[in-house]
């Protein structure tokens, strides 16, 4: 049985669809565990032949019945998929996958998205395109913090604070560490960047101070 990293385990735990497509499955670990431990029907999908072959070899070894699809994004997603997981790519790439696959995305029940960067752009895109972020959490792995978003259709009020730092975020110890890490990063930059070039930093520090004051610890 494969032992998943904290990040992959958190993604696995939030997958609750009946038929799940793991977009950009790469190693195939989450797909495998979803099939073996949650009994889900899974499509393991990747745009590149190499990763998909790696996943296929793993599934064969484990005798797991998982369909592997070589495809770009979600345009050609099978109709029975009700949930997609997209993790380990940048937010901009996720936006282009959702934009190109608008029609398919409109039929999904939910999406689990975990961008490695540009999370604020992804949040803005989702809310401007009639999705709502139902819950979020932050996972720390090494020196990186990864957001995980559980997304459904619906309306949500945009907020600059939430675009940057999360909607319905689970405010646990990892999130606290993330906020403190961001705060220290922008504070250090403040000392080394001329004030005229620190507009983004000023905005971020104000938002982070709001979060830190609210939590009052
Ligand atoms: C860094 S891996 C992430 C693997 C896994 N999802 C995770 O979170 O650990 C990114 C994978 O996404 C795939 N990928 C990149 N662009 C894609 C696209 N447009 N459609 C499907 N897969 C894509 C890459 O080939 C690669 O295997």
PDB file of C-alpha atoms and ligand atoms in Angstrom:
ATOM      1  CA  UNK A   1       0.000   0.000   0.000  1.00  0.00           C
ATOM      2  CA  UNK A   2       1.371   3.399  -1.003  1.00  0.00           C
ATOM      3  CA  UNK A   3       1.931   5.920   1.775  1.00  0.00           C
ATOM      4  CA  UNK A   4       0.975   9.350   0.492  1.00  0.00           C
ATOM      5  CA  UNK A   5       2.730  12.603   1.423  1.00  0.00           C
ATOM      6  CA  UNK A   6       0.761  15.050   3.604  1.00  0.00           C
ATOM      7  CA  UNK A   7      -0.299  17.030   0.542  1.00  0.00           C
ATOM      8  CA  UNK A   8      -1.467  14.007  -1.441  1.00  0.00           C
ATOM      9  CA  UNK A   9      -3.189  12.544   1.621  1.00  0.00           C
ATOM     10  CA  UNK A  10      -5.114  15.804   2.176  1.00  0.00           C
ATOM     11  CA  UNK A  11      -6.197  15.807  -1.484  1.00  0.00           C
ATOM     12  CA  UNK A  12      -7.242  12.170  -1.237  1.00  0.00           C
ATOM     13  CA  UNK A  13      -9.310  12.856   1.887  1.00  0.00           C
ATOM     14  CA  UNK A  14     -11.303  15.632   0.199  1.00  0.00           C
ATOM     15  CA  UNK A  15     -12.164  13.560  -2.883  1.00  0.00           C
ATOM     16  CA  UNK A  16     -15.785  12.507  -2.394  1.00  0.00           C
ATOM     17  CA  UNK A  17     -17.231  12.308  -5.919  1.00  0.00           C
ATOM     18  CA  UNK A  18     -18.658   9.089  -7.319  1.00  0.00           C
ATOM     19  CA  UNK A  19     -16.645   9.207 -10.551  1.00  0.00           C
ATOM     20  CA  UNK A  20     -13.443  11.175 -10.251  1.00  0.00           C
ATOM     21  CA  UNK A  21     -11.017  12.365 -12.933  1.00  0.00           C
ATOM     22  CA  UNK A  22      -7.479  12.989 -11.688  1.00  0.00           C
ATOM     23  CA  UNK A  23      -6.282  15.601 -14.203  1.00  0.00           C
ATOM     24  CA  UNK A  24      -2.482  15.666 -14.435  1.00  0.00           C
ATOM     25  CA  UNK A  25      -2.289  12.382 -12.515  1.00  0.00           C
ATOM     26  CA  UNK A  26       1.481  11.968 -13.110  1.00  0.00           C
ATOM     27  CA  UNK A  27       2.590   9.196 -10.685  1.00  0.00           C
ATOM     28  CA  UNK A  28      -1.029   8.044 -10.297  1.00  0.00           C
ATOM     29  CA  UNK A  29      -0.803   7.685  -6.505  1.00  0.00           C
ATOM     30  CA  UNK A  30      -4.050   9.485  -5.684  1.00  0.00           C
ATOM     31  CA  UNK A  31      -5.973   7.708  -8.446  1.00  0.00           C
ATOM     32  CA  UNK A  32      -4.762   4.368  -7.120  1.00  0.00           C
ATOM     33  CA  UNK A  33      -5.699   5.117  -3.542  1.00  0.00           C
ATOM     34  CA  UNK A  34      -9.134   6.437  -4.549  1.00  0.00           C
ATOM     35  CA  UNK A  35      -9.847   3.197  -6.369  1.00  0.00           C
ATOM     36  CA  UNK A  36      -8.362   0.893  -3.733  1.00  0.00           C
ATOM     37  CA  UNK A  37      -9.448   2.559  -0.499  1.00  0.00           C
ATOM     38  CA  UNK A  38     -12.584   4.509  -1.407  1.00  0.00           C
ATOM     39  CA  UNK A  39     -13.802   2.162  -4.151  1.00  0.00           C
ATOM     40  CA  UNK A  40     -14.240   5.061  -6.583  1.00  0.00           C
ATOM     41  CA  UNK A  41     -14.421   4.848 -10.329  1.00  0.00           C
ATOM     42  CA  UNK A  42     -11.390   6.847 -11.416  1.00  0.00           C
ATOM     43  CA  UNK A  43     -10.019   8.210 -14.673  1.00  0.00           C
ATOM     44  CA  UNK A  44      -6.299   8.927 -14.462  1.00  0.00           C
ATOM     45  CA  UNK A  45      -5.595  11.637 -17.031  1.00  0.00           C
ATOM     46  CA  UNK A  46      -2.440  13.332 -18.222  1.00  0.00           C
ATOM     47  CA  UNK A  47      -1.355  15.380 -21.219  1.00  0.00           C
ATOM     48  CA  UNK A  48       2.018  13.612 -21.384  1.00  0.00           C
ATOM     49  CA  UNK A  49       2.697  10.032 -22.413  1.00  0.00           C
ATOM     50  CA  UNK A  50       5.562   9.452 -19.894  1.00  0.00           C
ATOM     51  CA  UNK A  51       3.645  10.178 -16.672  1.00  0.00           C
ATOM     52  CA  UNK A  52       0.573   8.350 -17.927  1.00  0.00           C
ATOM     53  CA  UNK A  53       2.647   5.264 -18.715  1.00  0.00           C
ATOM     54  CA  UNK A  54       4.160   5.423 -15.215  1.00  0.00           C
ATOM     55  CA  UNK A  55       0.679   5.525 -13.718  1.00  0.00           C
ATOM     56  CA  UNK A  56      -0.502   2.678 -15.974  1.00  0.00           C
ATOM     57  CA  UNK A  57       2.439   0.490 -14.900  1.00  0.00           C
ATOM     58  CA  UNK A  58       1.592   1.155 -11.243  1.00  0.00           C
ATOM     59  CA  UNK A  59      -2.089   0.277 -11.743  1.00  0.00           C
ATOM     60  CA  UNK A  60      -1.171  -2.946 -13.547  1.00  0.00           C
ATOM     61  CA  UNK A  61       1.213  -3.937 -10.770  1.00  0.00           C
ATOM     62  CA  UNK A  62      -1.479  -3.233  -8.163  1.00  0.00           C
ATOM     63  CA  UNK A  63      -4.172  -4.899 -10.301  1.00  0.00           C
ATOM     64  CA  UNK A  64      -6.300  -1.764 -10.035  1.00  0.00           C
ATOM     65  CA  UNK A  65      -9.010  -1.207 -12.617  1.00  0.00           C
ATOM     66  CA  UNK A  66      -8.345   2.433 -13.532  1.00  0.00           C
ATOM     67  CA  UNK A  67      -8.871   3.902 -16.989  1.00  0.00           C
ATOM     68  CA  UNK A  68      -5.891   5.958 -18.224  1.00  0.00           C
ATOM     69  CA  UNK A  69      -6.655   8.813 -20.611  1.00  0.00           C
ATOM     70  CA  UNK A  70      -4.065  10.741 -22.578  1.00  0.00           C
ATOM     71  CA  UNK A  71      -5.698  14.128 -22.867  1.00  0.00           C
ATOM     72  CA  UNK A  72      -5.178  17.841 -22.504  1.00  0.00           C
ATOM     73  CA  UNK A  73      -7.255  19.375 -19.717  1.00  0.00           C
ATOM     74  CA  UNK A  74     -10.940  18.460 -19.422  1.00  0.00           C
ATOM     75  CA  UNK A  75     -12.402  19.114 -22.882  1.00  0.00           C
ATOM     76  CA  UNK A  76     -12.679  15.382 -23.610  1.00  0.00           C
ATOM     77  CA  UNK A  77     -13.707  14.297 -20.140  1.00  0.00           C
ATOM     78  CA  UNK A  78     -16.060  11.258 -20.110  1.00  0.00           C
ATOM     79  CA  UNK A  79     -19.665  12.244 -19.343  1.00  0.00           C
ATOM     80  CA  UNK A  80     -19.977  10.196 -16.154  1.00  0.00           C
ATOM     81  CA  UNK A  81     -17.319  12.202 -14.278  1.00  0.00           C
ATOM     82  CA  UNK A  82     -18.863  14.219 -11.447  1.00  0.00           C
ATOM     83  CA  UNK A  83     -15.700  15.479  -9.739  1.00  0.00           C
ATOM     84  CA  UNK A  84     -12.277  16.514 -10.980  1.00  0.00           C
ATOM     85  CA  UNK A  85      -9.067  16.832  -9.051  1.00  0.00           C
ATOM     86  CA  UNK A  86      -6.381  19.133 -10.425  1.00  0.00           C
ATOM     87  CA  UNK A  87      -3.273  19.474  -8.293  1.00  0.00           C
ATOM     88  CA  UNK A  88       0.372  20.278  -8.692  1.00  0.00           C
ATOM     89  CA  UNK A  89       0.117  22.853 -11.480  1.00  0.00           C
ATOM     90  CA  UNK A  90       0.091  26.636 -11.496  1.00  0.00           C
ATOM     91  CA  UNK A  91      -3.148  28.576 -11.076  1.00  0.00           C
ATOM     92  CA  UNK A  92      -2.838  30.100 -14.559  1.00  0.00           C
ATOM     93  CA  UNK A  93      -2.692  26.655 -16.177  1.00  0.00           C
ATOM     94  CA  UNK A  94      -5.743  25.594 -14.147  1.00  0.00           C
ATOM     95  CA  UNK A  95      -7.596  28.710 -15.360  1.00  0.00           C
ATOM     96  CA  UNK A  96      -6.833  27.851 -18.978  1.00  0.00           C
ATOM     97  CA  UNK A  97      -7.943  24.227 -18.432  1.00  0.00           C
ATOM     98  CA  UNK A  98     -11.247  25.413 -16.915  1.00  0.00           C
ATOM     99  CA  UNK A  99     -11.730  28.089 -19.560  1.00  0.00           C
ATOM    100  CA  UNK A 100     -11.116  25.671 -22.470  1.00  0.00           C
ATOM    101  CA  UNK A 101     -13.289  23.051 -20.785  1.00  0.00           C
ATOM    102  CA  UNK A 102     -16.128  25.408 -19.719  1.00  0.00           C
ATOM    103  CA  UNK A 103     -18.831  23.154 -21.127  1.00  0.00           C
ATOM    104  CA  UNK A 104     -17.546  20.068 -19.258  1.00  0.00           C
ATOM    105  CA  UNK A 105     -16.970  22.034 -16.064  1.00  0.00           C
ATOM    106  CA  UNK A 106     -20.598  23.186 -16.125  1.00  0.00           C
ATOM    107  CA  UNK A 107     -21.739  19.542 -15.649  1.00  0.00           C
ATOM    108  CA  UNK A 108     -19.462  18.717 -12.720  1.00  0.00           C
ATOM    109  CA  UNK A 109     -20.718  18.502  -9.135  1.00  0.00           C
ATOM    110  CA  UNK A 110     -17.457  19.670  -7.614  1.00  0.00           C
ATOM    111  CA  UNK A 111     -13.753  20.263  -8.173  1.00  0.00           C
ATOM    112  CA  UNK A 112     -10.742  19.946  -5.921  1.00  0.00           C
ATOM    113  CA  UNK A 113      -8.037  22.354  -6.998  1.00  0.00           C
ATOM    114  CA  UNK A 114      -4.594  22.772  -5.509  1.00  0.00           C
ATOM    115  CA  UNK A 115      -2.444  25.301  -7.354  1.00  0.00           C
ATOM    116  CA  UNK A 116       1.284  25.507  -6.702  1.00  0.00           C
ATOM    117  CA  UNK A 117       1.249  29.221  -7.482  1.00  0.00           C
ATOM    118  CA  UNK A 118      -1.086  32.053  -8.523  1.00  0.00           C
ATOM    119  CA  UNK A 119      -3.824  30.944  -6.120  1.00  0.00           C
ATOM    120  CA  UNK A 120      -5.281  34.504  -5.915  1.00  0.00           C
ATOM    121  CA  UNK A 121      -5.756  34.584  -9.715  1.00  0.00           C
ATOM    122  CA  UNK A 122      -7.471  31.216  -9.598  1.00  0.00           C
ATOM    123  CA  UNK A 123      -9.821  32.303  -6.769  1.00  0.00           C
ATOM    124  CA  UNK A 124     -10.754  35.487  -8.682  1.00  0.00           C
ATOM    125  CA  UNK A 125     -11.385  33.484 -11.847  1.00  0.00           C
ATOM    126  CA  UNK A 126     -13.586  30.958 -10.047  1.00  0.00           C
ATOM    127  CA  UNK A 127     -15.788  33.530  -8.362  1.00  0.00           C
ATOM    128  CA  UNK A 128     -16.083  35.655 -11.517  1.00  0.00           C
ATOM    129  CA  UNK A 129     -17.215  32.520 -13.370  1.00  0.00           C
ATOM    130  CA  UNK A 130     -20.000  31.465 -11.006  1.00  0.00           C
ATOM    131  CA  UNK A 131     -18.159  29.001  -8.842  1.00  0.00           C
ATOM    132  CA  UNK A 132     -18.015  29.169  -5.079  1.00  0.00           C
ATOM    133  CA  UNK A 133     -15.201  27.997  -2.874  1.00  0.00           C
ATOM    134  CA  UNK A 134     -16.934  25.914  -0.259  1.00  0.00           C
ATOM    135  CA  UNK A 135     -13.887  25.205   1.905  1.00  0.00           C
ATOM    136  CA  UNK A 136     -10.127  25.593   1.796  1.00  0.00           C
ATOM    137  CA  UNK A 137      -7.152  24.410   3.732  1.00  0.00           C
ATOM    138  CA  UNK A 138      -3.407  24.958   3.643  1.00  0.00           C
ATOM    139  CA  UNK A 139      -0.892  22.143   3.614  1.00  0.00           C
ATOM    140  CA  UNK A 140       2.771  22.602   4.434  1.00  0.00           C
ATOM    141  CA  UNK A 141       5.275  20.367   2.709  1.00  0.00           C
ATOM    142  CA  UNK A 142       8.962  21.200   3.081  1.00  0.00           C
ATOM    143  CA  UNK A 143       9.176  24.989   2.889  1.00  0.00           C
ATOM    144  CA  UNK A 144       6.097  25.329   0.696  1.00  0.00           C
ATOM    145  CA  UNK A 145       2.502  25.998   1.564  1.00  0.00           C
ATOM    146  CA  UNK A 146      -0.149  24.590  -0.760  1.00  0.00           C
ATOM    147  CA  UNK A 147      -3.786  25.697  -0.740  1.00  0.00           C
ATOM    148  CA  UNK A 148      -6.481  23.107  -1.408  1.00  0.00           C
ATOM    149  CA  UNK A 149      -9.833  24.441  -2.638  1.00  0.00           C
ATOM    150  CA  UNK A 150     -13.123  22.532  -2.688  1.00  0.00           C
ATOM    151  CA  UNK A 151     -15.223  24.198  -5.354  1.00  0.00           C
ATOM    152  CA  UNK A 152     -18.870  23.909  -6.434  1.00  0.00           C
ATOM    153  CA  UNK A 153     -21.181  25.920  -8.649  1.00  0.00           C
ATOM    154  CA  UNK A 154     -22.840  28.961  -7.150  1.00  0.00           C
ATOM    155  CA  UNK A 155     -22.476  32.589  -6.234  1.00  0.00           C
ATOM    156  CA  UNK A 156     -19.959  34.055  -3.824  1.00  0.00           C
ATOM    157  CA  UNK A 157     -19.138  37.657  -2.924  1.00  0.00           C
ATOM    158  CA  UNK A 158     -15.627  38.610  -3.949  1.00  0.00           C
ATOM    159  CA  UNK A 159     -13.315  40.028  -1.298  1.00  0.00           C
ATOM    160  CA  UNK A 160      -9.733  41.162  -1.881  1.00  0.00           C
ATOM    161  CA  UNK A 161      -8.668  39.693   1.452  1.00  0.00           C
ATOM    162  CA  UNK A 162     -10.178  36.327   0.547  1.00  0.00           C
ATOM    163  CA  UNK A 163      -8.851  36.375  -3.021  1.00  0.00           C
ATOM    164  CA  UNK A 164      -5.376  36.493  -1.532  1.00  0.00           C
ATOM    165  CA  UNK A 165      -5.746  34.464   1.621  1.00  0.00           C
ATOM    166  CA  UNK A 166      -8.677  32.146   1.115  1.00  0.00           C
ATOM    167  CA  UNK A 167     -12.470  31.686   1.256  1.00  0.00           C
ATOM    168  CA  UNK A 168     -13.863  29.584   4.097  1.00  0.00           C
ATOM    169  CA  UNK A 169     -10.330  28.690   5.050  1.00  0.00           C
ATOM    170  CA  UNK A 170      -9.846  26.142   7.803  1.00  0.00           C
ATOM    171  CA  UNK A 171      -7.785  28.275  10.187  1.00  0.00           C
ATOM    172  CA  UNK A 172      -5.624  25.549  11.672  1.00  0.00           C
ATOM    173  CA  UNK A 173      -1.967  25.531  12.712  1.00  0.00           C
ATOM    174  CA  UNK A 174      -0.709  25.162   9.128  1.00  0.00           C
ATOM    175  CA  UNK A 175      -2.721  28.185   7.999  1.00  0.00           C
ATOM    176  CA  UNK A 176      -1.388  30.192  10.949  1.00  0.00           C
ATOM    177  CA  UNK A 177       2.161  29.234   9.913  1.00  0.00           C
ATOM    178  CA  UNK A 178       1.408  30.229   6.323  1.00  0.00           C
ATOM    179  CA  UNK A 179       0.107  33.661   7.353  1.00  0.00           C
ATOM    180  CA  UNK A 180       3.143  34.237   9.597  1.00  0.00           C
ATOM    181  CA  UNK A 181       5.492  33.078   6.833  1.00  0.00           C
ATOM    182  CA  UNK A 182       3.892  35.509   4.348  1.00  0.00           C
ATOM    183  CA  UNK A 183       4.005  38.328   6.871  1.00  0.00           C
ATOM    184  CA  UNK A 184       7.727  37.812   7.542  1.00  0.00           C
ATOM    185  CA  UNK A 185       8.428  37.575   3.805  1.00  0.00           C
ATOM    186  CA  UNK A 186       6.734  40.909   3.013  1.00  0.00           C
ATOM    187  CA  UNK A 187       8.239  42.581   6.112  1.00  0.00           C
ATOM    188  CA  UNK A 188      11.730  41.548   4.965  1.00  0.00           C
ATOM    189  CA  UNK A 189      11.027  42.898   1.473  1.00  0.00           C
ATOM    190  CA  UNK A 190       9.834  46.186   2.933  1.00  0.00           C
ATOM    191  CA  UNK A 191      13.340  46.759   4.263  1.00  0.00           C
ATOM    192  CA  UNK A 192      15.061  46.064   0.959  1.00  0.00           C
ATOM    193  CA  UNK A 193      12.710  47.591  -1.630  1.00  0.00           C
ATOM    194  CA  UNK A 194      12.238  51.358  -2.194  1.00  0.00           C
ATOM    195  CA  UNK A 195       8.846  52.553  -0.897  1.00  0.00           C
ATOM    196  CA  UNK A 196       7.805  53.606  -4.422  1.00  0.00           C
ATOM    197  CA  UNK A 197       8.135  49.977  -5.565  1.00  0.00           C
ATOM    198  CA  UNK A 198       6.438  48.447  -2.548  1.00  0.00           C
ATOM    199  CA  UNK A 199       2.761  49.099  -3.371  1.00  0.00           C
ATOM    200  CA  UNK A 200       1.881  45.396  -3.629  1.00  0.00           C
ATOM    201  CA  UNK A 201       3.781  44.765  -0.400  1.00  0.00           C
ATOM    202  CA  UNK A 202       1.854  47.507   1.409  1.00  0.00           C
ATOM    203  CA  UNK A 203      -1.419  45.963   0.311  1.00  0.00           C
ATOM    204  CA  UNK A 204      -0.350  42.468   1.372  1.00  0.00           C
ATOM    205  CA  UNK A 205       0.883  43.622   4.768  1.00  0.00           C
ATOM    206  CA  UNK A 206      -2.418  45.407   5.467  1.00  0.00           C
ATOM    207  CA  UNK A 207      -4.374  42.251   4.583  1.00  0.00           C
ATOM    208  CA  UNK A 208      -2.095  40.027   6.644  1.00  0.00           C
ATOM    209  CA  UNK A 209      -2.360  42.393   9.608  1.00  0.00           C
ATOM    210  CA  UNK A 210      -6.156  42.137   9.398  1.00  0.00           C
ATOM    211  CA  UNK A 211      -5.932  38.335   9.599  1.00  0.00           C
ATOM    212  CA  UNK A 212      -3.404  38.404  12.438  1.00  0.00           C
ATOM    213  CA  UNK A 213      -5.429  40.963  14.439  1.00  0.00           C
ATOM    214  CA  UNK A 214      -8.630  38.977  13.996  1.00  0.00           C
ATOM    215  CA  UNK A 215      -7.061  35.795  15.285  1.00  0.00           C
ATOM    216  CA  UNK A 216      -5.428  37.800  18.143  1.00  0.00           C
ATOM    217  CA  UNK A 217      -2.530  35.423  18.802  1.00  0.00           C
TER     218      UNK A 217
HETATM  219  C1  LIG B   1       3.712  18.235 -11.110  1.00  0.00           C
HETATM  220  S1  LIG B   1       2.660  17.028 -11.768  1.00  0.00           S
HETATM  221  C2  LIG B   1       1.435  16.921 -10.494  1.00  0.00           C
HETATM  222  C3  LIG B   1       1.048  15.506 -10.228  1.00  0.00           C
HETATM  223  C4  LIG B   1      -0.042  15.314  -9.173  1.00  0.00           C
HETATM  224  N1  LIG B   1      -1.316  15.825  -9.623  1.00  0.00           N
HETATM  225  C5  LIG B   1       0.357  15.931  -7.858  1.00  0.00           C
HETATM  226  O1  LIG B   1      -0.304  16.883  -7.416  1.00  0.00           O
HETATM  227  O2  LIG B   1       1.347  15.479  -7.268  1.00  0.00           O
HETATM  228  C6  LIG B   1       1.781  17.863 -13.049  1.00  0.00           C
HETATM  229  C7  LIG B   1       1.224  16.904 -14.088  1.00  0.00           C
HETATM  230  O3  LIG B   1       0.247  17.611 -14.857  1.00  0.00           O
HETATM  231  C8  LIG B   1       0.371  17.232 -16.195  1.00  0.00           C
HETATM  232  N2  LIG B   1      -0.246  18.281 -17.014  1.00  0.00           N
HETATM  233  C9  LIG B   1       0.251  19.511 -17.311  1.00  0.00           C
HETATM  234  N3  LIG B   1      -0.602  20.189 -18.092  1.00  0.00           N
HETATM  235  C10 LIG B   1      -1.686  19.388 -18.279  1.00  0.00           C
HETATM  236  C11 LIG B   1      -2.898  19.524 -19.004  1.00  0.00           C
HETATM  237  N4  LIG B   1      -3.182  20.625 -19.696  1.00  0.00           N
HETATM  238  N5  LIG B   1      -3.787  18.497 -18.987  1.00  0.00           N
HETATM  239  C12 LIG B   1      -3.503  17.351 -18.292  1.00  0.00           C
HETATM  240  N6  LIG B   1      -2.358  17.167 -17.605  1.00  0.00           N
HETATM  241  C13 LIG B   1      -1.462  18.169 -17.590  1.00  0.00           C
HETATM  242  C14 LIG B   1       1.866  17.045 -16.399  1.00  0.00           C
HETATM  243  O4  LIG B   1       2.152  16.225 -17.507  1.00  0.00           O
HETATM  244  C15 LIG B   1       2.276  16.397 -15.066  1.00  0.00           C
HETATM  245  O5  LIG B   1       2.246  14.998 -15.118  1.00  0.00           O
END
